[in-house]
Coordinates of C-alpha atoms in Angstrom, one line a residue:
X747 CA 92.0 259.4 234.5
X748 CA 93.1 262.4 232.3
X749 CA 92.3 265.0 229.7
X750 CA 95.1 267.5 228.6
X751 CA 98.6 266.7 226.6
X752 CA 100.2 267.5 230.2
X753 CA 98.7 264.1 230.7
X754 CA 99.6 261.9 227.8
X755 CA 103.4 261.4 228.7
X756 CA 101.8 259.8 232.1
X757 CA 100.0 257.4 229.8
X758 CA 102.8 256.6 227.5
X759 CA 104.9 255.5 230.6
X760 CA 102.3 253.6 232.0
X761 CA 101.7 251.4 228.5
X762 CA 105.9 251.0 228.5
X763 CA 106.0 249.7 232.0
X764 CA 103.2 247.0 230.5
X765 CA 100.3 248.0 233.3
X766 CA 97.3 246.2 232.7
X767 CA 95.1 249.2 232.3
X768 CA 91.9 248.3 232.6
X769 CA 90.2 251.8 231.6
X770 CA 90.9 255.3 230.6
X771 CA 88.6 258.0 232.1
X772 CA 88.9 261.4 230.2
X773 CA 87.0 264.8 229.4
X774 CA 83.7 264.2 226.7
X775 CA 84.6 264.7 223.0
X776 CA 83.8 268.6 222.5
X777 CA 82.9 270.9 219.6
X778 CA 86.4 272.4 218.1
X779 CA 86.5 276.6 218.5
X780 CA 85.2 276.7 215.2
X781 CA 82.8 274.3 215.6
X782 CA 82.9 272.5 213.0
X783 CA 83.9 269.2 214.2
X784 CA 84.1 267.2 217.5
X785 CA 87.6 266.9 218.7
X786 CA 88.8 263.9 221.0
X787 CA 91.0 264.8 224.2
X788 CA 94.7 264.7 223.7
X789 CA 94.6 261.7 226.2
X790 CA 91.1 260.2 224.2
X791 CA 93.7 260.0 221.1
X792 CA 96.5 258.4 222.5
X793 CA 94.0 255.3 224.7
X794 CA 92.7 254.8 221.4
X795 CA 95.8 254.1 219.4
X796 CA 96.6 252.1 221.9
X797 CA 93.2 249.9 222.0
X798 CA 92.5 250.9 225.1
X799 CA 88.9 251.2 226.6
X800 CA 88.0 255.1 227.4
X801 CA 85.3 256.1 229.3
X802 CA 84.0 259.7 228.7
X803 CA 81.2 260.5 231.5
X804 CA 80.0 264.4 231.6
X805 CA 79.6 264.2 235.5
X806 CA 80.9 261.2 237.7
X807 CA 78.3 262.4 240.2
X808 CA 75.1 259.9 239.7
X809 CA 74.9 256.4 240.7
X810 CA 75.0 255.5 237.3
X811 CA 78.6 256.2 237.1
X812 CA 79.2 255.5 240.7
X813 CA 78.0 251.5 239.9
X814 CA 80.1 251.8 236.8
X815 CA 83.1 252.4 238.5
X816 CA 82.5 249.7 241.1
X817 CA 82.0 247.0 238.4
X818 CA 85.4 247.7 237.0
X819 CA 87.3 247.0 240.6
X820 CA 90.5 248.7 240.3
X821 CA 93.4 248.7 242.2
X822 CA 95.0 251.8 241.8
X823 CA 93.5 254.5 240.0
X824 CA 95.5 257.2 238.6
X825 CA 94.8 260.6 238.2
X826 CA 96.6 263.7 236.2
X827 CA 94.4 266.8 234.9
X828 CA 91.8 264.9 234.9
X829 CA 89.1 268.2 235.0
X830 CA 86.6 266.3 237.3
X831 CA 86.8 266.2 241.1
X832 CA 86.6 262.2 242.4
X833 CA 83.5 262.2 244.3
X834 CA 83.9 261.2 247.8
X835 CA 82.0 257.9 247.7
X836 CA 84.2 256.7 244.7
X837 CA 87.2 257.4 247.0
X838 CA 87.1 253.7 248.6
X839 CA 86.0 251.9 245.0
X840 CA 89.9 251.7 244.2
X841 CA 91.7 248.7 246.5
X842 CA 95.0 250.8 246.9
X843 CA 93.2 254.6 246.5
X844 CA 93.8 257.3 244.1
X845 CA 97.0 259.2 243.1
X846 CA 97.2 262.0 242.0
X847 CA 99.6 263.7 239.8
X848 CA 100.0 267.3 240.8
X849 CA 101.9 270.3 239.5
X850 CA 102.9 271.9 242.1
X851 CA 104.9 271.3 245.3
X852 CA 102.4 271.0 248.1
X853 CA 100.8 272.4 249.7
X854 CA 101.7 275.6 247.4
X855 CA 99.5 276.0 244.9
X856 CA 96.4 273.5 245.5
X857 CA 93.8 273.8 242.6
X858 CA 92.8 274.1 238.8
X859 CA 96.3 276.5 237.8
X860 CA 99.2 275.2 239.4
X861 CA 102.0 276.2 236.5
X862 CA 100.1 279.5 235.8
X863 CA 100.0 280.4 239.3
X864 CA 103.5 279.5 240.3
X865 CA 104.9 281.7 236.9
X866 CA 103.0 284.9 237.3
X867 CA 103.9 285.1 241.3
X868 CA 107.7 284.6 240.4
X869 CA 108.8 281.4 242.4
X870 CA 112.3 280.2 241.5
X871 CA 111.4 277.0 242.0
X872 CA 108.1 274.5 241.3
X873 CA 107.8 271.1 240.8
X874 CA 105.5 267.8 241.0
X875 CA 103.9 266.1 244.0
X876 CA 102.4 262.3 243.9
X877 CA 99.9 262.5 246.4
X878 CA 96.6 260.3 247.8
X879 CA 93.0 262.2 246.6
X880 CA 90.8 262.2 249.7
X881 CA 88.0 264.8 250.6
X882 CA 89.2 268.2 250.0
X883 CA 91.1 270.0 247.1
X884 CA 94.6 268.8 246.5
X885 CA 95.1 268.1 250.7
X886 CA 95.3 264.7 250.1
X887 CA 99.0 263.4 252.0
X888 CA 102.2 263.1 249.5
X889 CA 104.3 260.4 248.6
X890 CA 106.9 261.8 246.2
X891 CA 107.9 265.3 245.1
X892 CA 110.8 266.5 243.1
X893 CA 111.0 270.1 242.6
X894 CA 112.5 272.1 238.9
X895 CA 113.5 275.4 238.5
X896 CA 111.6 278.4 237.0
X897 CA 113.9 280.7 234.6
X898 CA 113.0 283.7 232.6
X899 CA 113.0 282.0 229.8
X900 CA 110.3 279.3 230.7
X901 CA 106.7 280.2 229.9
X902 CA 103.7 278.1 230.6
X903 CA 104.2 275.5 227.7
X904 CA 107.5 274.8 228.0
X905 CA 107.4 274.7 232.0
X906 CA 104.0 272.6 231.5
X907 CA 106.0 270.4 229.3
X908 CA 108.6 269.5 231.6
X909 CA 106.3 269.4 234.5
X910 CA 104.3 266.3 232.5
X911 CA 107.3 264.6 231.3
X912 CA 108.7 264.7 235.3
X913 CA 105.3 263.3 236.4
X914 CA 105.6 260.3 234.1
X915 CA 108.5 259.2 235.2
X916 CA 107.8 259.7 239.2
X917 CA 104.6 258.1 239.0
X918 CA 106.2 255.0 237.6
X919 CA 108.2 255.4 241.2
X920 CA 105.3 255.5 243.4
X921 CA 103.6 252.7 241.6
X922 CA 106.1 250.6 242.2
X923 CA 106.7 251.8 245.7
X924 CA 102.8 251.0 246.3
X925 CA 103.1 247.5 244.8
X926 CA 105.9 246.8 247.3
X927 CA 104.0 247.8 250.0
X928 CA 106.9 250.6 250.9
X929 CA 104.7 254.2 249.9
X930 CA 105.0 256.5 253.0
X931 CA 102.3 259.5 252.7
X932 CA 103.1 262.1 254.4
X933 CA 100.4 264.7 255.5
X934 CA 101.0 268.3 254.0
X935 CA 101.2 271.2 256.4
X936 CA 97.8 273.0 255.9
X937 CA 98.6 276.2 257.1
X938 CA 101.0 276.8 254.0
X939 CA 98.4 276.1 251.7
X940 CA 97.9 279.2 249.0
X941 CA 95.3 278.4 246.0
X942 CA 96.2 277.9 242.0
X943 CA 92.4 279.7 241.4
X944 CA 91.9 278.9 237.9
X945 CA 92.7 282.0 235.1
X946 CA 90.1 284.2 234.2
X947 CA 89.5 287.0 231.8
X948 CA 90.8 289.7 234.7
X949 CA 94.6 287.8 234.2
X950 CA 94.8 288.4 230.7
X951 CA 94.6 292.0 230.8
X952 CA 98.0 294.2 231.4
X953 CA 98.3 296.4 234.0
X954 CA 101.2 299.1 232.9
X955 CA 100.6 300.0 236.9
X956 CA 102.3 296.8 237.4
X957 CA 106.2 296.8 237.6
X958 CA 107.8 295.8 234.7
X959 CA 109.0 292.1 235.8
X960 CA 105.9 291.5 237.0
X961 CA 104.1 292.2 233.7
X962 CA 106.9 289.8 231.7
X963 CA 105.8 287.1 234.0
X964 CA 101.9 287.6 233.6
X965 CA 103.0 287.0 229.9
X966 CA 105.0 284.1 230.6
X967 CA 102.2 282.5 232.6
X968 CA 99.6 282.9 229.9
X969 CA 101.8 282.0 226.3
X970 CA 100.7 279.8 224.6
X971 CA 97.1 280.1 226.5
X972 CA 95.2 282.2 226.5
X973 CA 97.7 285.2 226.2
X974 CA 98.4 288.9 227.8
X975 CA 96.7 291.3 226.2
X976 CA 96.5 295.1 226.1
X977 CA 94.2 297.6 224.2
X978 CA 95.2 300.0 221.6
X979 CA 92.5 301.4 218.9
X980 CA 89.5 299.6 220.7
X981 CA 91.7 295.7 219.7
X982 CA 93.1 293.5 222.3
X983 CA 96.5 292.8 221.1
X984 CA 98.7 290.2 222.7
X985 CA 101.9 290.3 223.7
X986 CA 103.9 286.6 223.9
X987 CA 107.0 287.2 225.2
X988 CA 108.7 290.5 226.2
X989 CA 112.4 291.5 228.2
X990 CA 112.7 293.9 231.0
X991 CA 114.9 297.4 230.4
X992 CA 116.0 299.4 232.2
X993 CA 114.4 302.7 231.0
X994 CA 111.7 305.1 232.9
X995 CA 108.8 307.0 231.5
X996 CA 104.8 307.6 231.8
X997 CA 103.4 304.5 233.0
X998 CA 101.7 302.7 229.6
X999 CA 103.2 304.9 227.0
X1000 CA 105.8 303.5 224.4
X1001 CA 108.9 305.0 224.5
X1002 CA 110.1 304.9 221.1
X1003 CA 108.6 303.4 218.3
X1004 CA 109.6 299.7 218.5
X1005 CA 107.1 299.1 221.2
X1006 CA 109.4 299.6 224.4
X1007 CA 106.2 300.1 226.9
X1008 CA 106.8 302.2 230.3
X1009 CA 105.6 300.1 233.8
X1010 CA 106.0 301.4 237.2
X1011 CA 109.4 300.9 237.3
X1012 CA 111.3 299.9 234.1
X1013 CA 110.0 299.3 230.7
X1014 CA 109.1 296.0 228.7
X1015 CA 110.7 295.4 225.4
X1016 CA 108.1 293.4 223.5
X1017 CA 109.6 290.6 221.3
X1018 CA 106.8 288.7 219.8
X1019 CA 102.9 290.1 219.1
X1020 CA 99.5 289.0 217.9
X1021 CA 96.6 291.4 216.4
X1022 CA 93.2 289.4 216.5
X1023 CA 92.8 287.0 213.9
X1024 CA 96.1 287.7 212.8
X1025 CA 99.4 285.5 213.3
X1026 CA 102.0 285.6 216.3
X1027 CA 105.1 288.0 214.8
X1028 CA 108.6 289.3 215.5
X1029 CA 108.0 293.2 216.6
X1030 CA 110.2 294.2 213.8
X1031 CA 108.2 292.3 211.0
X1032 CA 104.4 293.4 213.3
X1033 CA 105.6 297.2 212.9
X1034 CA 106.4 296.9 209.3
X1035 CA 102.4 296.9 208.8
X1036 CA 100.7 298.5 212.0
X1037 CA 102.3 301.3 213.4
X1038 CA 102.6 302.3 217.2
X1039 CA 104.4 305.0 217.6
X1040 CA 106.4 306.6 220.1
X1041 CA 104.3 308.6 223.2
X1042 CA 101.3 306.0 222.0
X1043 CA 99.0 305.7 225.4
X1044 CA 98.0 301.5 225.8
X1045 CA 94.9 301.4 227.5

């Protein structure tokens, strides 16, 4: 049961190790942002090139889809970014339970934005957690973790695509752990629980109030979706990646005219841009045709 790419490598792992896989659950077909077409799920895609059967419900939540599960019996259901929450009667419809593949080490980071989440607050470290779905969001106990580290360098993609790649190979692990009757779940310590909430519209915009490492990491967390923005002219341009220096000046003001932005602290370099509807650039080559000038105010 899965939707997103961070899902496929899961997938692909689970067809090497010759699983008999029975049926794929994943997100409806939707209309593309342009609309013009109905686009597949990355994890849709790969089931069907595969000859798999998928299974797209809108809602698992109506008996319906409750009997529907039943009929098919599993024993061992397997979840990653799926985008539905497992009702609680389906819970005890799979012989050995549910996993879960979860990106994040719990109990930090519970819910829909995990990666994001862990980026923008600044933790050195992240990582995945296998753990058993039962009532409640992401408390489930845990059978495996394995943590990474978080660098400057590493925005959401690229930490999102190691994250997946990780969770492939550990849930080939715990499957085989389960098989052989050896999994030990071990409950999660509630009270250290913080929540992934999921991004919204308030994230995207920058804050020059912010300091200045916080404001590279808010960029981090949202490249390649759905991107930091900040206003100049009445557009929303985007910033994609960006370097602390250490230089002073009035908060949200450039400082010269290659777009070196003043935070509370130090200043952001900005490296790479976006205007809307217009392509991701270098600064140097995005100043060559839209000026920003030194003493600019971004708000």
């Amino acid at each position: 049961m899965g939707t997103p790419e961070f899902a496929v490598p899961a997938l692909k792992e689970l067809l090497k190790e010759k699983l008999n896989i029975i049926y794929v659950y994943t997100q409806p077909p939707k209309k593309s942002n342009r609309g013009l077409k109905i686009e597949k799920t990355p994890v849709h895609l790969e089931a069907e090139k595969n000859n798999l059967k998928v299974h797209h419900p809108i809602s698992l939540k109506n008996e319906e889809e409750y009997d529907f599960f039943k009929k098919i019996n599993p024993d061992l259901a397997i979840v990653v970014a799926y985008g539905q929450i497992i009702p609680e009667n389906f819970l005890n419809l799979s012989k050995k339970g549910f996993i879960n593949i979860h990106a994040s080490l719990l109990p930090y980071w519970r819910g829909a934005a995990p990666i994001q989440r862990s980026i923008m607050n600044g933790d050195k470290f992240t990582g995945i957690s296998i753990m058993k779905i039962e009532k409640g969001l992401d408390s489930g106990p845990v059978m495996l973790s394995e943590k990474i580290e978080i660098n400057n360098q590493l925005n959401y993609g690229l930490l999102s695509n190691q994250l997946s790649i990780l969770g492939s190979k550990l849930i080939i692990k715990a499957i085989d752990l389960i098989d052989k009757n050896k999994a030990k779940f071990l409950e999660q310590d509630h009270s250290k629980a913080t929540h992934a909430k999921k991004i919204t519209s308030e994230d995207e915009e920058i804050n020059w109030n912010n300091n200045a490492i916080k404001i590279v990491q808010q960029i981090n967390a949202l490249n390649p979706t759905p991107g930091a923005w900040f206003k100049f002219k009445n557009e929303r341009i985007k910033i994609w990646k960006a370097e602390v220096i250490d230089q002073k000046g009035k908060i949200g003001t450039t400082l010269n005219d290659n777009l070196l932005i003043a935070c509370k602290d130090f200043a952001i370099q900005v490296l790479e841009i976006q205007r809307p509807g217009k392509k991701i650039q270098k600064v140097k080559e995005f100043l060559l045709g839209y000026k920003i000038p030194k003493a600019s105010e971004l708000f």
